Amino acid sequence: DGARALKWFDEIGSIETGKKADLVALDLNCPENTLPAPAALARRPDLDAIASSIVYSSQASHVRWTMVEGRLLYRDGKVRTIDTASLMKRVHRAQLAIAKRIKRRA
């Protein structure tokens, strides 16, 4: 177990109050994440099949929310930690500045 090997087991390694955790919630109710028939019909969940389905079949559009150290960073298609309107204004200003520099050199 990585947390024990690093001697950080009091900070990470399990989902408990007071410990650091990065979490992601995925929408698994989609065709891409359908389990193979044997795994889907098993009495107990086949965790390896579920993990494999998530790793190999999930897409960015399946992400519902992400959390880092208890802070919700992304939810329902929106980044919650960045003012995207302000960011886009800065990006457009930078694009114009770059275009002007290129035009001067041409």
Short mmCIF file of N, CA and C in Angstrom, two decimals:
data_model
loop_
_atom_site.label_atom_id
_atom_site.label_comp_id
_atom_site.label_asym_id
_atom_site.label_seq_id
_atom_site.Cartn_x
_atom_site.Cartn_y
_atom_site.Cartn_z
N ASP A 1 0.85 -1.17 0.00
CA ASP A 1 0.00 0.00 0.00
C ASP A 1 0.90 1.23 0.00
N GLY A 2 0.67 2.11 -0.98
CA GLY A 2 1.54 3.25 -1.21
C GLY A 2 1.65 4.20 -0.04
N ALA A 3 0.53 4.49 0.63
CA ALA A 3 0.55 5.43 1.76
C ALA A 3 1.43 4.91 2.89
N ARG A 4 1.37 3.61 3.17
CA ARG A 4 2.21 3.02 4.22
C ARG A 4 3.68 3.03 3.80
N ALA A 5 3.95 2.71 2.53
CA ALA A 5 5.33 2.70 2.05
C ALA A 5 5.96 4.08 2.17
N LEU A 6 5.17 5.11 1.93
CA LEU A 6 5.67 6.48 2.03
C LEU A 6 5.61 7.03 3.45
N LYS A 7 5.03 6.23 4.36
CA LYS A 7 4.82 6.65 5.76
C LYS A 7 3.92 7.88 5.84
N TRP A 8 2.93 7.94 4.95
CA TRP A 8 1.95 9.02 4.93
C TRP A 8 0.57 8.49 5.27
N PHE A 9 0.49 7.30 5.86
CA PHE A 9 -0.81 6.66 6.10
C PHE A 9 -1.71 7.47 7.02
N ASP A 10 -1.15 8.42 7.78
CA ASP A 10 -1.99 9.26 8.62
C ASP A 10 -2.58 10.44 7.84
N GLU A 11 -2.08 10.67 6.60
CA GLU A 11 -2.55 11.78 5.77
C GLU A 11 -3.34 11.34 4.54
N ILE A 12 -2.95 10.19 3.96
CA ILE A 12 -3.57 9.72 2.72
C ILE A 12 -3.78 8.21 2.80
N GLY A 13 -4.36 7.64 1.75
CA GLY A 13 -4.46 6.19 1.65
C GLY A 13 -5.84 5.62 1.90
N SER A 14 -6.73 6.43 2.46
CA SER A 14 -8.11 5.99 2.68
C SER A 14 -8.99 7.23 2.73
N ILE A 15 -10.27 7.02 2.51
CA ILE A 15 -11.21 8.14 2.53
C ILE A 15 -11.76 8.24 3.95
N GLU A 16 -11.20 9.20 4.70
CA GLU A 16 -11.60 9.42 6.09
C GLU A 16 -11.57 10.91 6.39
N THR A 17 -12.36 11.32 7.36
CA THR A 17 -12.36 12.71 7.78
C THR A 17 -10.95 13.10 8.21
N GLY A 18 -10.48 14.23 7.70
CA GLY A 18 -9.17 14.75 8.07
C GLY A 18 -8.05 14.31 7.15
N LYS A 19 -8.29 13.34 6.29
CA LYS A 19 -7.26 12.89 5.35
C LYS A 19 -7.45 13.58 4.01
N LYS A 20 -6.33 13.73 3.28
CA LYS A 20 -6.38 14.33 1.95
C LYS A 20 -6.89 13.30 0.96
N ALA A 21 -7.72 13.73 0.03
CA ALA A 21 -8.23 12.82 -0.99
C ALA A 21 -8.59 13.58 -2.25
N ASP A 22 -8.25 12.99 -3.37
CA ASP A 22 -8.67 13.50 -4.67
C ASP A 22 -9.72 12.52 -5.19
N LEU A 23 -10.89 13.03 -5.52
CA LEU A 23 -12.00 12.17 -5.94
C LEU A 23 -12.56 12.64 -7.28
N VAL A 24 -13.11 11.70 -8.02
CA VAL A 24 -13.79 12.02 -9.27
C VAL A 24 -15.07 11.20 -9.32
N ALA A 25 -16.16 11.83 -9.73
CA ALA A 25 -17.43 11.12 -9.90
C ALA A 25 -17.72 11.02 -11.39
N LEU A 26 -17.94 9.80 -11.84
CA LEU A 26 -18.19 9.54 -13.26
C LEU A 26 -19.61 9.06 -13.46
N ASP A 27 -20.18 9.42 -14.59
CA ASP A 27 -21.48 8.89 -14.99
C ASP A 27 -21.21 7.54 -15.66
N LEU A 28 -21.55 6.46 -14.98
CA LEU A 28 -21.30 5.13 -15.53
C LEU A 28 -22.50 4.59 -16.28
N ASN A 29 -23.55 5.37 -16.35
CA ASN A 29 -24.78 4.96 -17.03
C ASN A 29 -24.72 5.38 -18.50
N CYS A 30 -23.76 4.80 -19.22
CA CYS A 30 -23.59 5.12 -20.63
C CYS A 30 -23.09 3.87 -21.36
N PRO A 31 -23.33 3.77 -22.65
CA PRO A 31 -22.97 2.56 -23.39
C PRO A 31 -21.48 2.23 -23.32
N GLU A 32 -20.63 3.25 -23.29
CA GLU A 32 -19.18 3.00 -23.28
C GLU A 32 -18.74 2.23 -22.04
N ASN A 33 -19.44 2.43 -20.94
CA ASN A 33 -19.03 1.80 -19.68
C ASN A 33 -19.84 0.56 -19.33
N THR A 34 -20.53 -0.01 -20.30
CA THR A 34 -21.27 -1.23 -20.05
C THR A 34 -20.29 -2.37 -19.80
N LEU A 35 -20.51 -3.12 -18.73
CA LEU A 35 -19.62 -4.22 -18.39
C LEU A 35 -19.84 -5.40 -19.33
N PRO A 36 -18.77 -6.19 -19.56
CA PRO A 36 -18.95 -7.42 -20.33
C PRO A 36 -19.97 -8.32 -19.64
N ALA A 37 -20.69 -9.13 -20.40
CA ALA A 37 -21.77 -9.97 -19.85
C ALA A 37 -21.39 -10.77 -18.61
N PRO A 38 -20.25 -11.49 -18.59
CA PRO A 38 -19.93 -12.27 -17.38
C PRO A 38 -19.81 -11.40 -16.13
N ALA A 39 -19.21 -10.23 -16.26
CA ALA A 39 -19.06 -9.34 -15.11
C ALA A 39 -20.40 -8.75 -14.70
N ALA A 40 -21.22 -8.42 -15.68
CA ALA A 40 -22.52 -7.83 -15.39
C ALA A 40 -23.46 -8.82 -14.71
N LEU A 41 -23.29 -10.10 -15.01
CA LEU A 41 -24.18 -11.13 -14.46
C LEU A 41 -23.66 -11.73 -13.15
N ALA A 42 -22.47 -11.35 -12.74
CA ALA A 42 -21.88 -11.92 -11.52
C ALA A 42 -22.68 -11.51 -10.29
N ARG A 43 -22.70 -12.40 -9.29
CA ARG A 43 -23.42 -12.10 -8.05
C ARG A 43 -22.76 -10.95 -7.29
N ARG A 44 -21.44 -10.98 -7.28
CA ARG A 44 -20.70 -9.91 -6.61
C ARG A 44 -20.04 -9.06 -7.69
N PRO A 45 -19.92 -7.76 -7.44
CA PRO A 45 -19.31 -6.90 -8.47
C PRO A 45 -17.87 -7.32 -8.75
N ASP A 46 -17.53 -7.39 -10.01
CA ASP A 46 -16.16 -7.69 -10.43
C ASP A 46 -15.42 -6.35 -10.49
N LEU A 47 -14.71 -6.03 -9.42
CA LEU A 47 -14.06 -4.72 -9.32
C LEU A 47 -13.02 -4.51 -10.41
N ASP A 48 -12.33 -5.58 -10.81
CA ASP A 48 -11.35 -5.44 -11.89
C ASP A 48 -12.04 -5.08 -13.21
N ALA A 49 -13.19 -5.68 -13.48
CA ALA A 49 -13.93 -5.37 -14.71
C ALA A 49 -14.45 -3.94 -14.67
N ILE A 50 -14.91 -3.50 -13.51
CA ILE A 50 -15.41 -2.13 -13.38
C ILE A 50 -14.27 -1.14 -13.58
N ALA A 51 -13.13 -1.39 -12.93
CA ALA A 51 -11.97 -0.50 -13.07
C ALA A 51 -11.49 -0.47 -14.52
N SER A 52 -11.43 -1.63 -15.16
CA SER A 52 -11.01 -1.71 -16.55
C SER A 52 -11.95 -0.91 -17.45
N SER A 53 -13.23 -1.03 -17.22
CA SER A 53 -14.22 -0.29 -18.01
C SER A 53 -14.01 1.21 -17.85
N ILE A 54 -13.78 1.65 -16.62
CA ILE A 54 -13.58 3.08 -16.36
C ILE A 54 -12.31 3.57 -17.05
N VAL A 55 -11.21 2.84 -16.88
CA VAL A 55 -9.92 3.28 -17.42
C VAL A 55 -9.92 3.31 -18.94
N TYR A 56 -10.48 2.28 -19.57
CA TYR A 56 -10.38 2.16 -21.01
C TYR A 56 -11.55 2.76 -21.79
N SER A 57 -12.66 3.01 -21.14
CA SER A 57 -13.85 3.44 -21.89
C SER A 57 -14.39 4.81 -21.52
N SER A 58 -14.07 5.31 -20.33
CA SER A 58 -14.63 6.60 -19.92
C SER A 58 -14.07 7.75 -20.74
N GLN A 59 -14.87 8.77 -20.88
CA GLN A 59 -14.48 9.96 -21.63
C GLN A 59 -14.66 11.18 -20.74
N ALA A 60 -14.07 12.29 -21.16
CA ALA A 60 -14.18 13.53 -20.38
C ALA A 60 -15.63 13.90 -20.12
N SER A 61 -16.50 13.62 -21.07
CA SER A 61 -17.92 13.99 -20.91
C SER A 61 -18.61 13.18 -19.81
N HIS A 62 -17.99 12.11 -19.35
CA HIS A 62 -18.57 11.29 -18.29
C HIS A 62 -18.28 11.86 -16.89
N VAL A 63 -17.35 12.81 -16.80
CA VAL A 63 -16.98 13.37 -15.50
C VAL A 63 -18.10 14.29 -15.02
N ARG A 64 -18.62 14.02 -13.83
CA ARG A 64 -19.68 14.84 -13.24
C ARG A 64 -19.09 15.87 -12.28
N TRP A 65 -18.12 15.45 -11.46
CA TRP A 65 -17.43 16.40 -10.59
C TRP A 65 -16.07 15.87 -10.19
N THR A 66 -15.18 16.80 -9.82
CA THR A 66 -13.87 16.43 -9.28
C THR A 66 -13.65 17.20 -8.00
N MET A 67 -12.91 16.58 -7.10
CA MET A 67 -12.61 17.20 -5.81
C MET A 67 -11.14 16.93 -5.48
N VAL A 68 -10.43 17.96 -5.05
CA VAL A 68 -9.05 17.83 -4.63
C VAL A 68 -8.93 18.37 -3.22
N GLU A 69 -8.47 17.51 -2.31
CA GLU A 69 -8.31 17.87 -0.90
C GLU A 69 -9.56 18.56 -0.34
N GLY A 70 -10.72 18.04 -0.69
CA GLY A 70 -11.97 18.56 -0.15
C GLY A 70 -12.56 19.75 -0.89
N ARG A 71 -11.85 20.26 -1.89
CA ARG A 71 -12.35 21.40 -2.67
C ARG A 71 -12.96 20.91 -3.97
N LEU A 72 -14.20 21.28 -4.20
CA LEU A 72 -14.89 20.93 -5.44
C LEU A 72 -14.35 21.84 -6.55
N LEU A 73 -13.65 21.25 -7.53
CA LEU A 73 -13.02 22.03 -8.59
C LEU A 73 -13.86 22.10 -9.86
N TYR A 74 -14.61 21.04 -10.12
CA TYR A 74 -15.36 20.94 -11.38
C TYR A 74 -16.68 20.26 -11.08
N ARG A 75 -17.76 20.81 -11.66
CA ARG A 75 -19.07 20.19 -11.48
C ARG A 75 -19.97 20.51 -12.66
N ASP A 76 -20.58 19.48 -13.22
CA ASP A 76 -21.56 19.62 -14.30
C ASP A 76 -21.08 20.52 -15.44
N GLY A 77 -19.86 20.29 -15.90
CA GLY A 77 -19.35 21.01 -17.06
C GLY A 77 -18.72 22.36 -16.78
N LYS A 78 -18.61 22.74 -15.51
CA LYS A 78 -18.06 24.06 -15.19
C LYS A 78 -16.91 23.95 -14.20
N VAL A 79 -15.80 24.63 -14.53
CA VAL A 79 -14.69 24.73 -13.60
C VAL A 79 -15.08 25.77 -12.57
N ARG A 80 -15.04 25.39 -11.30
CA ARG A 80 -15.54 26.27 -10.24
C ARG A 80 -14.46 27.15 -9.63
N THR A 81 -13.21 26.95 -10.00
CA THR A 81 -12.13 27.69 -9.36
C THR A 81 -11.58 28.81 -10.24
N ILE A 82 -12.11 28.94 -11.44
CA ILE A 82 -11.60 29.95 -12.38
C ILE A 82 -12.78 30.75 -12.92
N ASP A 83 -12.60 32.06 -12.99
CA ASP A 83 -13.59 32.92 -13.63
C ASP A 83 -13.34 32.81 -15.13
N THR A 84 -14.07 31.93 -15.81
CA THR A 84 -13.80 31.65 -17.22
C THR A 84 -14.03 32.87 -18.11
N ALA A 85 -14.98 33.72 -17.79
CA ALA A 85 -15.22 34.92 -18.61
C ALA A 85 -13.99 35.83 -18.56
N SER A 86 -13.45 36.03 -17.38
CA SER A 86 -12.25 36.86 -17.22
C SER A 86 -11.06 36.21 -17.91
N LEU A 87 -10.94 34.91 -17.78
CA LEU A 87 -9.85 34.20 -18.43
C LEU A 87 -9.93 34.34 -19.94
N MET A 88 -11.12 34.22 -20.51
CA MET A 88 -11.27 34.33 -21.96
C MET A 88 -10.92 35.74 -22.46
N LYS A 89 -11.23 36.77 -21.67
CA LYS A 89 -10.83 38.13 -22.04
C LYS A 89 -9.31 38.23 -22.10
N ARG A 90 -8.64 37.65 -21.12
CA ARG A 90 -7.17 37.67 -21.10
C ARG A 90 -6.60 36.91 -22.29
N VAL A 91 -7.20 35.78 -22.62
CA VAL A 91 -6.74 34.98 -23.76
C VAL A 91 -6.89 35.77 -25.05
N HIS A 92 -8.03 36.42 -25.24
CA HIS A 92 -8.26 37.21 -26.47
C HIS A 92 -7.28 38.37 -26.56
N ARG A 93 -7.00 39.04 -25.44
CA ARG A 93 -6.02 40.13 -25.45
C ARG A 93 -4.64 39.60 -25.84
N ALA A 94 -4.28 38.45 -25.30
CA ALA A 94 -2.99 37.85 -25.64
C ALA A 94 -2.94 37.45 -27.11
N GLN A 95 -4.03 36.92 -27.64
CA GLN A 95 -4.08 36.55 -29.06
C GLN A 95 -3.88 37.78 -29.94
N LEU A 96 -4.55 38.88 -29.59
CA LEU A 96 -4.39 40.11 -30.37
C LEU A 96 -2.96 40.62 -30.32
N ALA A 97 -2.36 40.58 -29.15
CA ALA A 97 -0.97 41.04 -29.00
C ALA A 97 -0.03 40.18 -29.85
N ILE A 98 -0.24 38.89 -29.85
CA ILE A 98 0.60 37.99 -30.65
C ILE A 98 0.39 38.26 -32.13
N ALA A 99 -0.86 38.42 -32.54
CA ALA A 99 -1.16 38.70 -33.96
C ALA A 99 -0.49 40.00 -34.41
N LYS A 100 -0.49 41.03 -33.56
CA LYS A 100 0.15 42.31 -33.90
C LYS A 100 1.65 42.12 -34.05
N ARG A 101 2.27 41.35 -33.16
CA ARG A 101 3.71 41.12 -33.24
C ARG A 101 4.07 40.36 -34.52
N ILE A 102 3.25 39.39 -34.87
CA ILE A 102 3.51 38.62 -36.10
C ILE A 102 3.37 39.52 -37.32
N LYS A 103 2.36 40.37 -37.32
CA LYS A 103 2.11 41.28 -38.45
C LYS A 103 3.28 42.25 -38.62
N ARG A 104 3.83 42.76 -37.51
CA ARG A 104 4.95 43.69 -37.58
C ARG A 104 6.19 43.02 -38.18
N ARG A 105 6.38 41.75 -37.89
CA ARG A 105 7.56 41.04 -38.38
C ARG A 105 7.41 40.60 -39.83
N ALA A 106 6.20 40.57 -40.32
CA ALA A 106 5.97 40.07 -41.69
C ALA A 106 6.36 41.09 -42.74
#
